């Protein structure tokens, strides 16, 4: 299921140019994205990731993955997320859109986006070791309320999707399924 995002406003993809990725790496991502559809329905997440890894042939270490994207460490303080499903494509585009268009007062709660293109996004690397304690859940609830106040609907906000920045502030590292809806009747009472 694909969730409606940002009141149906169209996404504008950045051209596939990068200051951090080589032309060859961009071409590898484009090649992977063009053949990604044939793996959609008959492969498990592990098989999709393995197929992506074989096609991309990146020298970077894989530091994680979800159901829709694989994450590489670029070894320079940034990470690269590459989609391996339609939802992954949407998530990358959505993270770039939200980071670049959200209210400045709430932007500091999102992991910064450095660059993005079709099927990929480069974000700042953030410490993701968040303990499962009452104190952390309390911080997560407060963060959720702040996001809601500024029209961000934090779908899938959980401790696995947050980390701590260099200022020891909780930030969201995976917000690909979030939405921005400033006109939501549910949010009016918060503003």
Short mmCIF file of N, CA and C in Angstrom, two decimals:
data_model
loop_
_atom_site.label_atom_id
_atom_site.label_comp_id
_atom_site.label_asym_id
_atom_site.label_seq_id
_atom_site.Cartn_x
_atom_site.Cartn_y
_atom_site.Cartn_z
N UNK A 1 0.84 -1.19 0.00
CA UNK A 1 0.00 0.00 0.00
C UNK A 1 0.88 1.24 0.00
N UNK A 2 0.58 2.18 -0.83
CA UNK A 2 1.30 3.45 -0.84
C UNK A 2 0.43 4.50 -0.18
N UNK A 3 1.00 5.23 0.76
CA UNK A 3 0.26 6.25 1.48
C UNK A 3 0.27 7.55 0.69
N UNK A 4 -0.84 8.29 0.72
CA UNK A 4 -0.82 9.60 0.07
C UNK A 4 0.11 10.51 0.85
N UNK A 5 0.91 11.26 0.16
CA UNK A 5 1.87 12.12 0.84
C UNK A 5 1.72 13.55 0.38
N UNK A 6 1.78 14.42 1.35
CA UNK A 6 1.83 15.86 1.11
C UNK A 6 0.72 16.36 0.19
N UNK A 7 -0.48 15.93 0.49
CA UNK A 7 -1.68 16.40 -0.21
C UNK A 7 -1.59 16.23 -1.72
N UNK A 8 -0.90 15.20 -2.16
CA UNK A 8 -0.82 14.91 -3.59
C UNK A 8 0.10 15.81 -4.38
N UNK A 9 0.88 16.66 -3.71
CA UNK A 9 1.81 17.53 -4.44
C UNK A 9 2.87 16.68 -5.12
N UNK A 10 3.22 17.05 -6.30
CA UNK A 10 4.18 16.27 -7.09
C UNK A 10 5.58 16.41 -6.51
N UNK A 11 6.32 15.34 -6.60
CA UNK A 11 7.72 15.33 -6.21
C UNK A 11 8.56 15.76 -7.40
N UNK A 12 9.55 16.56 -7.14
CA UNK A 12 10.50 16.92 -8.18
C UNK A 12 11.82 16.27 -7.80
N UNK A 13 12.26 15.31 -8.63
CA UNK A 13 13.52 14.63 -8.33
C UNK A 13 14.68 15.49 -8.77
N UNK A 14 15.69 15.47 -7.94
CA UNK A 14 16.94 16.13 -8.28
C UNK A 14 17.55 15.33 -9.44
N UNK A 15 18.21 16.00 -10.33
CA UNK A 15 18.90 15.25 -11.38
C UNK A 15 19.93 14.35 -10.71
N UNK A 16 20.24 13.26 -11.34
CA UNK A 16 21.15 12.31 -10.72
C UNK A 16 22.60 12.77 -10.83
N UNK A 17 22.88 13.87 -10.18
CA UNK A 17 24.23 14.39 -10.04
C UNK A 17 24.58 14.35 -8.57
N UNK A 18 25.82 14.15 -8.26
CA UNK A 18 26.23 14.05 -6.87
C UNK A 18 27.65 14.54 -6.71
N UNK A 19 27.92 15.14 -5.56
CA UNK A 19 29.29 15.52 -5.24
C UNK A 19 29.97 14.41 -4.45
N UNK A 20 29.18 13.45 -3.95
CA UNK A 20 29.73 12.37 -3.14
C UNK A 20 29.82 11.04 -3.88
N UNK A 21 28.96 10.84 -4.86
CA UNK A 21 28.96 9.60 -5.60
C UNK A 21 29.61 9.82 -6.97
N UNK A 22 30.30 8.81 -7.42
CA UNK A 22 30.92 8.91 -8.74
C UNK A 22 29.87 8.71 -9.82
N UNK A 23 30.21 9.08 -11.03
CA UNK A 23 29.32 8.86 -12.18
C UNK A 23 29.02 7.37 -12.32
N UNK A 24 30.02 6.54 -12.10
CA UNK A 24 29.86 5.09 -12.20
C UNK A 24 28.87 4.59 -11.13
N UNK A 25 28.93 5.13 -9.92
CA UNK A 25 28.00 4.72 -8.86
C UNK A 25 26.57 5.15 -9.19
N UNK A 26 26.41 6.35 -9.74
CA UNK A 26 25.08 6.81 -10.15
C UNK A 26 24.53 5.89 -11.25
N UNK A 27 25.38 5.53 -12.21
CA UNK A 27 24.96 4.63 -13.29
C UNK A 27 24.54 3.27 -12.72
N UNK A 28 25.27 2.78 -11.72
CA UNK A 28 24.93 1.49 -11.10
C UNK A 28 23.55 1.58 -10.43
N UNK A 29 23.28 2.69 -9.76
CA UNK A 29 21.96 2.88 -9.13
C UNK A 29 20.88 2.93 -10.20
N UNK A 30 21.11 3.68 -11.26
CA UNK A 30 20.14 3.77 -12.36
C UNK A 30 19.87 2.40 -12.96
N UNK A 31 20.92 1.60 -13.13
CA UNK A 31 20.76 0.25 -13.67
C UNK A 31 19.92 -0.60 -12.72
N UNK A 32 20.23 -0.52 -11.43
CA UNK A 32 19.46 -1.28 -10.43
C UNK A 32 17.99 -0.86 -10.45
N UNK A 33 17.72 0.44 -10.44
CA UNK A 33 16.34 0.94 -10.41
C UNK A 33 15.58 0.46 -11.65
N UNK A 34 16.25 0.45 -12.80
CA UNK A 34 15.57 0.04 -14.04
C UNK A 34 15.18 -1.43 -14.04
N UNK A 35 15.89 -2.28 -13.29
CA UNK A 35 15.55 -3.70 -13.26
C UNK A 35 14.90 -4.14 -11.95
N UNK A 36 14.74 -3.21 -11.03
CA UNK A 36 14.21 -3.52 -9.70
C UNK A 36 12.83 -4.17 -9.75
N UNK A 37 11.99 -3.75 -10.68
CA UNK A 37 10.62 -4.24 -10.76
C UNK A 37 10.50 -5.74 -10.93
N UNK A 38 11.45 -6.36 -11.60
CA UNK A 38 11.34 -7.80 -11.83
C UNK A 38 11.57 -8.62 -10.55
N UNK A 39 12.06 -7.97 -9.50
CA UNK A 39 12.28 -8.67 -8.23
C UNK A 39 11.17 -8.41 -7.22
N UNK A 40 10.21 -7.55 -7.58
CA UNK A 40 9.19 -7.05 -6.66
C UNK A 40 8.42 -8.14 -5.92
N UNK A 41 7.89 -9.11 -6.64
CA UNK A 41 6.88 -9.97 -6.05
C UNK A 41 7.35 -11.37 -5.67
N UNK A 42 8.43 -11.84 -6.23
CA UNK A 42 8.79 -13.22 -5.97
C UNK A 42 10.06 -13.38 -5.14
N UNK A 43 10.62 -12.30 -4.66
CA UNK A 43 11.82 -12.41 -3.84
C UNK A 43 11.56 -11.89 -2.44
N UNK A 44 12.24 -12.47 -1.47
CA UNK A 44 12.17 -11.99 -0.09
C UNK A 44 13.02 -10.73 0.03
N UNK A 45 12.92 -10.07 1.17
CA UNK A 45 13.74 -8.87 1.41
C UNK A 45 15.22 -9.20 1.27
N UNK A 46 15.64 -10.31 1.85
CA UNK A 46 17.04 -10.72 1.76
C UNK A 46 17.48 -10.96 0.33
N UNK A 47 16.61 -11.59 -0.47
CA UNK A 47 16.94 -11.84 -1.87
C UNK A 47 17.01 -10.54 -2.67
N UNK A 48 16.07 -9.61 -2.40
CA UNK A 48 16.11 -8.31 -3.09
C UNK A 48 17.40 -7.57 -2.75
N UNK A 49 17.76 -7.59 -1.46
CA UNK A 49 18.98 -6.91 -1.04
C UNK A 49 20.20 -7.53 -1.71
N UNK A 50 20.22 -8.85 -1.77
CA UNK A 50 21.33 -9.54 -2.42
C UNK A 50 21.41 -9.19 -3.91
N UNK A 51 20.26 -9.14 -4.58
CA UNK A 51 20.23 -8.76 -6.00
C UNK A 51 20.72 -7.33 -6.18
N UNK A 52 20.28 -6.43 -5.31
CA UNK A 52 20.73 -5.03 -5.37
C UNK A 52 22.23 -4.95 -5.17
N UNK A 53 22.72 -5.67 -4.17
CA UNK A 53 24.15 -5.65 -3.85
C UNK A 53 24.99 -6.12 -5.05
N UNK A 54 24.53 -7.19 -5.71
CA UNK A 54 25.25 -7.72 -6.89
C UNK A 54 25.24 -6.74 -8.05
N UNK A 55 24.12 -6.05 -8.24
CA UNK A 55 24.03 -5.09 -9.34
C UNK A 55 24.85 -3.84 -9.04
N UNK A 56 24.76 -3.34 -7.81
CA UNK A 56 25.43 -2.09 -7.45
C UNK A 56 26.95 -2.27 -7.35
N UNK A 57 27.39 -3.35 -6.74
CA UNK A 57 28.82 -3.64 -6.55
C UNK A 57 29.57 -2.48 -5.90
N UNK A 58 28.98 -1.90 -4.88
CA UNK A 58 29.63 -0.79 -4.18
C UNK A 58 30.74 -1.30 -3.26
N UNK A 59 31.75 -0.47 -3.09
CA UNK A 59 32.86 -0.80 -2.19
C UNK A 59 32.49 -0.49 -0.73
N UNK A 60 31.37 0.19 -0.54
CA UNK A 60 30.97 0.61 0.80
C UNK A 60 30.37 -0.54 1.60
N UNK A 61 30.50 -0.43 2.91
CA UNK A 61 29.96 -1.44 3.82
C UNK A 61 28.45 -1.21 4.00
N UNK A 62 27.69 -2.29 3.94
CA UNK A 62 26.26 -2.22 4.25
C UNK A 62 26.12 -2.18 5.76
N UNK A 63 25.43 -1.14 6.27
CA UNK A 63 25.28 -1.02 7.72
C UNK A 63 23.84 -1.27 8.19
N UNK A 64 22.96 -1.54 7.24
CA UNK A 64 21.60 -1.85 7.62
C UNK A 64 20.69 -1.94 6.42
N UNK A 65 19.47 -2.41 6.70
CA UNK A 65 18.45 -2.45 5.67
C UNK A 65 17.10 -2.60 6.35
N UNK A 66 16.08 -2.22 5.63
CA UNK A 66 14.72 -2.43 6.07
C UNK A 66 14.01 -3.27 5.04
N UNK A 67 12.71 -3.12 4.93
CA UNK A 67 11.96 -3.87 3.94
C UNK A 67 12.10 -3.29 2.54
N UNK A 68 12.55 -2.02 2.45
CA UNK A 68 12.49 -1.33 1.17
C UNK A 68 13.77 -0.65 0.72
N UNK A 69 14.76 -0.57 1.62
CA UNK A 69 16.00 0.14 1.27
C UNK A 69 17.19 -0.53 1.94
N UNK A 70 18.34 -0.38 1.31
CA UNK A 70 19.60 -0.83 1.88
C UNK A 70 20.43 0.41 2.21
N UNK A 71 21.18 0.37 3.30
CA UNK A 71 21.94 1.53 3.77
C UNK A 71 23.43 1.22 3.75
N UNK A 72 24.18 2.08 3.07
CA UNK A 72 25.64 1.97 2.98
C UNK A 72 26.29 3.10 3.78
N UNK A 73 27.43 2.80 4.40
CA UNK A 73 28.24 3.81 5.07
C UNK A 73 29.25 4.35 4.06
N UNK A 74 29.19 5.65 3.78
CA UNK A 74 30.10 6.25 2.80
C UNK A 74 31.48 6.57 3.41
N UNK A 75 31.66 6.30 4.68
CA UNK A 75 32.94 6.49 5.38
C UNK A 75 33.41 7.95 5.40
N UNK A 76 32.46 8.87 5.34
CA UNK A 76 32.81 10.30 5.39
C UNK A 76 31.82 11.09 6.25
N UNK A 77 31.12 10.37 7.14
CA UNK A 77 30.12 11.02 7.99
C UNK A 77 28.73 11.00 7.39
N UNK A 78 28.58 10.34 6.23
CA UNK A 78 27.28 10.26 5.56
C UNK A 78 26.95 8.81 5.21
N UNK A 79 25.66 8.57 5.00
CA UNK A 79 25.18 7.27 4.58
C UNK A 79 24.40 7.41 3.28
N UNK A 80 24.32 6.33 2.55
CA UNK A 80 23.59 6.27 1.29
C UNK A 80 22.48 5.24 1.44
N UNK A 81 21.23 5.65 1.17
CA UNK A 81 20.10 4.73 1.16
C UNK A 81 19.70 4.50 -0.29
N UNK A 82 19.66 3.23 -0.70
CA UNK A 82 19.26 2.87 -2.06
C UNK A 82 17.98 2.04 -1.97
N UNK A 83 16.99 2.41 -2.75
CA UNK A 83 15.71 1.71 -2.77
C UNK A 83 15.86 0.33 -3.40
N UNK A 84 15.10 -0.64 -2.87
CA UNK A 84 14.97 -1.90 -3.60
C UNK A 84 13.51 -2.33 -3.71
N UNK A 85 12.62 -1.33 -3.63
CA UNK A 85 11.19 -1.55 -3.89
C UNK A 85 10.55 -0.21 -4.25
N UNK A 86 9.30 -0.27 -4.71
CA UNK A 86 8.56 0.96 -5.01
C UNK A 86 8.40 1.81 -3.76
N UNK A 87 8.14 1.18 -2.63
CA UNK A 87 8.00 1.92 -1.37
C UNK A 87 9.34 2.57 -1.00
N UNK A 88 10.43 1.92 -1.31
CA UNK A 88 11.76 2.50 -1.08
C UNK A 88 11.98 3.75 -1.92
N UNK A 89 11.54 3.69 -3.18
CA UNK A 89 11.63 4.88 -4.05
C UNK A 89 10.83 6.03 -3.45
N UNK A 90 9.62 5.74 -3.03
CA UNK A 90 8.75 6.73 -2.41
C UNK A 90 9.37 7.28 -1.12
N UNK A 91 9.93 6.40 -0.31
CA UNK A 91 10.53 6.81 0.96
C UNK A 91 11.70 7.76 0.76
N UNK A 92 12.57 7.46 -0.20
CA UNK A 92 13.70 8.35 -0.48
C UNK A 92 13.22 9.73 -0.93
N UNK A 93 12.27 9.73 -1.86
CA UNK A 93 11.74 11.01 -2.35
C UNK A 93 11.03 11.77 -1.24
N UNK A 94 10.32 11.06 -0.39
CA UNK A 94 9.58 11.69 0.69
C UNK A 94 10.52 12.30 1.73
N UNK A 95 11.60 11.59 2.08
CA UNK A 95 12.56 12.15 3.03
C UNK A 95 13.18 13.44 2.50
N UNK A 96 13.55 13.43 1.23
CA UNK A 96 14.12 14.64 0.62
C UNK A 96 13.10 15.77 0.64
N UNK A 97 11.86 15.47 0.28
CA UNK A 97 10.81 16.49 0.24
C UNK A 97 10.55 17.08 1.64
N UNK A 98 10.36 16.21 2.61
CA UNK A 98 10.07 16.68 3.97
C UNK A 98 11.22 17.52 4.50
N UNK A 99 12.45 17.03 4.38
CA UNK A 99 13.59 17.78 4.91
C UNK A 99 13.72 19.15 4.26
N UNK A 100 13.50 19.22 2.97
CA UNK A 100 13.67 20.47 2.24
C UNK A 100 12.47 21.41 2.31
N UNK A 101 11.33 20.95 2.82
CA UNK A 101 10.12 21.77 2.83
C UNK A 101 9.44 21.93 4.18
N UNK A 102 9.96 21.30 5.21
CA UNK A 102 9.30 21.41 6.52
C UNK A 102 9.63 22.76 7.18
N UNK A 103 8.88 23.09 8.20
CA UNK A 103 9.09 24.30 8.97
C UNK A 103 10.49 24.26 9.61
N UNK A 104 11.19 25.36 9.59
CA UNK A 104 12.55 25.43 10.14
C UNK A 104 12.59 25.04 11.62
N UNK A 105 11.51 25.29 12.35
CA UNK A 105 11.48 24.96 13.78
C UNK A 105 11.48 23.46 14.05
N UNK A 106 11.08 22.68 13.07
CA UNK A 106 11.03 21.23 13.23
C UNK A 106 12.14 20.51 12.46
N UNK A 107 12.80 21.21 11.56
CA UNK A 107 13.84 20.62 10.71
C UNK A 107 14.97 19.98 11.52
N UNK A 108 15.29 20.56 12.65
CA UNK A 108 16.39 20.05 13.47
C UNK A 108 16.12 18.66 14.03
N UNK A 109 14.89 18.21 13.96
CA UNK A 109 14.53 16.88 14.47
C UNK A 109 14.63 15.81 13.39
N UNK A 110 15.05 16.19 12.19
CA UNK A 110 15.22 15.24 11.10
C UNK A 110 16.69 15.09 10.76
N UNK A 111 17.10 13.88 10.48
CA UNK A 111 18.45 13.64 10.01
C UNK A 111 18.63 14.42 8.70
N UNK A 112 19.69 15.23 8.61
CA UNK A 112 19.88 16.08 7.43
C UNK A 112 20.10 15.29 6.13
N UNK A 113 19.46 15.78 5.08
CA UNK A 113 19.63 15.24 3.73
C UNK A 113 20.68 16.08 3.02
N UNK A 114 21.70 15.43 2.50
CA UNK A 114 22.77 16.13 1.78
C UNK A 114 22.48 16.19 0.28
N UNK A 115 22.14 15.02 -0.32
CA UNK A 115 21.87 14.93 -1.74
C UNK A 115 20.84 13.82 -1.97
N UNK A 116 20.19 13.89 -3.12
CA UNK A 116 19.24 12.83 -3.47
C UNK A 116 19.03 12.80 -4.97
N UNK A 117 18.58 11.66 -5.42
CA UNK A 117 18.24 11.47 -6.83
C UNK A 117 17.24 10.33 -6.92
N UNK A 118 16.91 9.93 -8.09
CA UNK A 118 15.92 8.86 -8.27
C UNK A 118 16.48 7.55 -7.71
N UNK A 119 15.85 7.09 -6.64
CA UNK A 119 16.23 5.81 -6.04
C UNK A 119 17.27 5.88 -4.95
N UNK A 120 17.83 7.05 -4.69
CA UNK A 120 18.88 7.15 -3.68
C UNK A 120 18.79 8.46 -2.91
N UNK A 121 19.38 8.43 -1.71
CA UNK A 121 19.45 9.62 -0.87
C UNK A 121 20.69 9.51 0.00
N UNK A 122 21.38 10.62 0.18
CA UNK A 122 22.55 10.69 1.07
C UNK A 122 22.16 11.55 2.26
N UNK A 123 22.36 10.98 3.46
CA UNK A 123 22.01 11.67 4.71
C UNK A 123 23.20 11.62 5.66
N UNK A 124 23.19 12.52 6.61
CA UNK A 124 24.22 12.56 7.64
C UNK A 124 24.15 11.26 8.44
N UNK A 125 25.29 10.72 8.81
CA UNK A 125 25.32 9.51 9.64
C UNK A 125 25.07 9.92 11.09
N UNK A 126 24.15 9.23 11.73
CA UNK A 126 23.74 9.55 13.09
C UNK A 126 23.89 8.30 13.96
N UNK A 127 24.30 8.49 15.21
CA UNK A 127 24.41 7.38 16.15
C UNK A 127 23.01 6.81 16.40
N UNK A 128 22.82 5.55 16.07
CA UNK A 128 21.49 4.95 16.17
C UNK A 128 21.31 4.06 17.40
N UNK A 129 22.23 4.09 18.30
CA UNK A 129 22.12 3.23 19.49
C UNK A 129 21.24 3.89 20.54
N UNK A 130 19.95 3.72 20.41
CA UNK A 130 19.00 4.28 21.36
C UNK A 130 18.48 3.14 22.24
N UNK A 131 18.72 3.22 23.55
CA UNK A 131 18.26 2.13 24.45
C UNK A 131 16.74 2.12 24.58
N UNK A 132 16.21 0.94 24.82
CA UNK A 132 14.77 0.78 25.01
C UNK A 132 14.44 0.99 26.49
N UNK A 133 14.35 2.27 26.88
CA UNK A 133 14.05 2.61 28.27
C UNK A 133 12.83 3.53 28.32
N UNK A 134 12.24 3.63 29.49
CA UNK A 134 11.09 4.52 29.68
C UNK A 134 11.46 5.95 29.30
N UNK A 135 12.65 6.38 29.69
CA UNK A 135 13.10 7.74 29.39
C UNK A 135 13.14 7.99 27.88
N UNK A 136 13.62 7.02 27.11
CA UNK A 136 13.70 7.17 25.65
C UNK A 136 12.30 7.19 25.03
N UNK A 137 11.40 6.36 25.55
CA UNK A 137 10.02 6.39 25.03
C UNK A 137 9.35 7.72 25.34
N UNK A 138 9.65 8.29 26.50
CA UNK A 138 9.11 9.60 26.86
C UNK A 138 9.60 10.66 25.87
N UNK A 139 10.90 10.63 25.56
CA UNK A 139 11.47 11.56 24.57
C UNK A 139 10.81 11.36 23.20
N UNK A 140 10.55 10.10 22.85
CA UNK A 140 9.94 9.80 21.56
C UNK A 140 8.52 10.38 21.48
N UNK A 141 7.77 10.27 22.56
CA UNK A 141 6.41 10.83 22.59
C UNK A 141 6.45 12.35 22.48
N UNK A 142 7.38 12.98 23.16
CA UNK A 142 7.53 14.44 23.06
C UNK A 142 7.91 14.85 21.64
N UNK A 143 8.78 14.07 21.01
CA UNK A 143 9.18 14.35 19.64
C UNK A 143 7.97 14.20 18.71
N UNK A 144 7.18 13.18 18.91
CA UNK A 144 5.98 12.98 18.10
C UNK A 144 5.05 14.18 18.20
N UNK A 145 4.85 14.69 19.39
CA UNK A 145 3.98 15.86 19.58
C UNK A 145 4.53 17.10 18.89
N UNK A 146 5.85 17.29 18.94
CA UNK A 146 6.47 18.43 18.24
C UNK A 146 6.25 18.31 16.73
N UNK A 147 6.43 17.13 16.20
CA UNK A 147 6.24 16.93 14.76
C UNK A 147 4.79 17.19 14.36
N UNK A 148 3.86 16.67 15.14
CA UNK A 148 2.44 16.89 14.86
C UNK A 148 2.09 18.37 14.90
N UNK A 149 2.69 19.09 15.84
CA UNK A 149 2.41 20.52 15.96
C UNK A 149 2.75 21.28 14.68
N UNK A 150 3.75 20.81 13.97
CA UNK A 150 4.18 21.49 12.74
C UNK A 150 3.70 20.77 11.47
N UNK A 151 2.63 19.98 11.61
CA UNK A 151 2.00 19.39 10.43
C UNK A 151 2.67 18.15 9.88
N UNK A 152 3.54 17.53 10.64
CA UNK A 152 4.19 16.30 10.21
C UNK A 152 3.48 15.14 10.90
N UNK A 153 2.97 14.22 10.11
CA UNK A 153 2.32 13.03 10.66
C UNK A 153 3.36 11.91 10.65
N UNK A 154 3.86 11.55 11.84
CA UNK A 154 5.00 10.63 11.92
C UNK A 154 4.61 9.15 11.87
N UNK A 155 4.19 8.69 10.69
CA UNK A 155 3.86 7.28 10.51
C UNK A 155 5.14 6.47 10.70
N UNK A 156 5.06 5.43 11.50
CA UNK A 156 6.18 4.52 11.76
C UNK A 156 7.28 5.15 12.62
N UNK A 157 6.93 6.10 13.47
CA UNK A 157 7.92 6.66 14.41
C UNK A 157 8.08 5.67 15.56
N UNK A 158 9.31 5.21 15.73
CA UNK A 158 9.63 4.26 16.81
C UNK A 158 11.11 4.39 17.13
N UNK A 159 11.53 3.78 18.22
CA UNK A 159 12.92 3.93 18.64
C UNK A 159 13.91 3.42 17.59
N UNK A 160 13.52 2.43 16.81
CA UNK A 160 14.41 1.93 15.75
C UNK A 160 14.67 2.96 14.67
N UNK A 161 13.81 3.98 14.57
CA UNK A 161 13.92 4.98 13.50
C UNK A 161 14.44 6.33 13.98
N UNK A 162 15.02 6.36 15.17
CA UNK A 162 15.61 7.59 15.68
C UNK A 162 17.05 7.33 16.13
N UNK A 163 17.77 8.41 16.32
CA UNK A 163 19.13 8.34 16.81
C UNK A 163 19.46 9.64 17.50
N UNK A 164 20.74 9.82 17.84
CA UNK A 164 21.17 11.05 18.50
C UNK A 164 22.21 11.76 17.65
N UNK A 165 22.01 13.07 17.47
CA UNK A 165 22.97 13.85 16.70
C UNK A 165 24.15 14.24 17.59
N UNK A 166 25.06 15.03 17.03
CA UNK A 166 26.27 15.42 17.77
C UNK A 166 25.97 16.30 18.98
N UNK A 167 24.78 16.90 19.04
CA UNK A 167 24.36 17.71 20.19
C UNK A 167 23.55 16.89 21.19
N UNK A 168 23.55 15.57 21.02
CA UNK A 168 22.83 14.64 21.89
C UNK A 168 21.32 14.88 21.88
N UNK A 169 20.81 15.32 20.72
CA UNK A 169 19.37 15.52 20.54
C UNK A 169 18.81 14.37 19.71
N UNK A 170 17.62 13.92 20.08
CA UNK A 170 16.97 12.84 19.34
C UNK A 170 16.53 13.37 17.97
N UNK A 171 16.91 12.64 16.91
CA UNK A 171 16.51 13.00 15.56
C UNK A 171 15.97 11.75 14.86
N UNK A 172 15.08 11.97 13.91
CA UNK A 172 14.50 10.88 13.15
C UNK A 172 15.43 10.55 11.98
N UNK A 173 15.84 9.30 11.87
CA UNK A 173 16.75 8.88 10.80
C UNK A 173 16.01 8.19 9.65
N UNK A 174 14.79 7.74 9.91
CA UNK A 174 13.98 7.10 8.87
C UNK A 174 12.59 7.72 8.93
N UNK A 175 12.34 8.66 8.01
CA UNK A 175 11.04 9.33 7.97
C UNK A 175 10.42 9.25 6.58
N UNK A 176 10.73 8.18 5.90
CA UNK A 176 10.24 7.97 4.55
C UNK A 176 8.75 7.75 4.45
N UNK A 177 8.10 7.32 5.53
CA UNK A 177 6.66 7.11 5.51
C UNK A 177 5.89 8.24 6.18
N UNK A 178 6.59 9.27 6.65
CA UNK A 178 5.92 10.41 7.27
C UNK A 178 5.16 11.20 6.20
N UNK A 179 4.21 12.01 6.64
CA UNK A 179 3.51 12.90 5.73
C UNK A 179 3.51 14.31 6.31
N UNK A 180 3.36 15.28 5.43
CA UNK A 180 3.18 16.67 5.84
C UNK A 180 1.78 17.07 5.43
N UNK A 181 0.96 17.41 6.42
CA UNK A 181 -0.42 17.78 6.14
C UNK A 181 -0.82 18.89 7.09
N UNK A 182 -0.64 20.11 6.66
CA UNK A 182 -0.93 21.26 7.52
C UNK A 182 -2.42 21.54 7.66
N UNK A 183 -3.25 20.91 6.84
CA UNK A 183 -4.68 21.18 6.87
C UNK A 183 -5.47 20.10 7.60
N UNK A 184 -4.79 19.14 8.20
CA UNK A 184 -5.47 18.04 8.85
C UNK A 184 -6.30 18.52 10.03
N UNK A 185 -7.59 18.14 10.11
CA UNK A 185 -8.43 18.55 11.23
C UNK A 185 -7.92 17.98 12.55
N UNK A 186 -7.23 16.86 12.49
CA UNK A 186 -6.69 16.27 13.71
C UNK A 186 -5.62 17.16 14.34
N UNK A 187 -4.90 17.93 13.50
CA UNK A 187 -3.80 18.74 13.98
C UNK A 187 -4.22 20.15 14.41
N UNK A 188 -5.39 20.59 14.07
CA UNK A 188 -5.78 21.98 14.36
C UNK A 188 -5.71 22.33 15.83
N UNK A 189 -6.04 21.39 16.71
CA UNK A 189 -6.05 21.68 18.14
C UNK A 189 -4.65 21.88 18.70
N UNK A 190 -3.63 21.41 17.99
CA UNK A 190 -2.26 21.57 18.48
C UNK A 190 -1.67 22.95 18.18
N UNK A 191 -2.16 23.59 17.15
CA UNK A 191 -1.56 24.86 16.70
C UNK A 191 -2.08 26.03 17.47
#
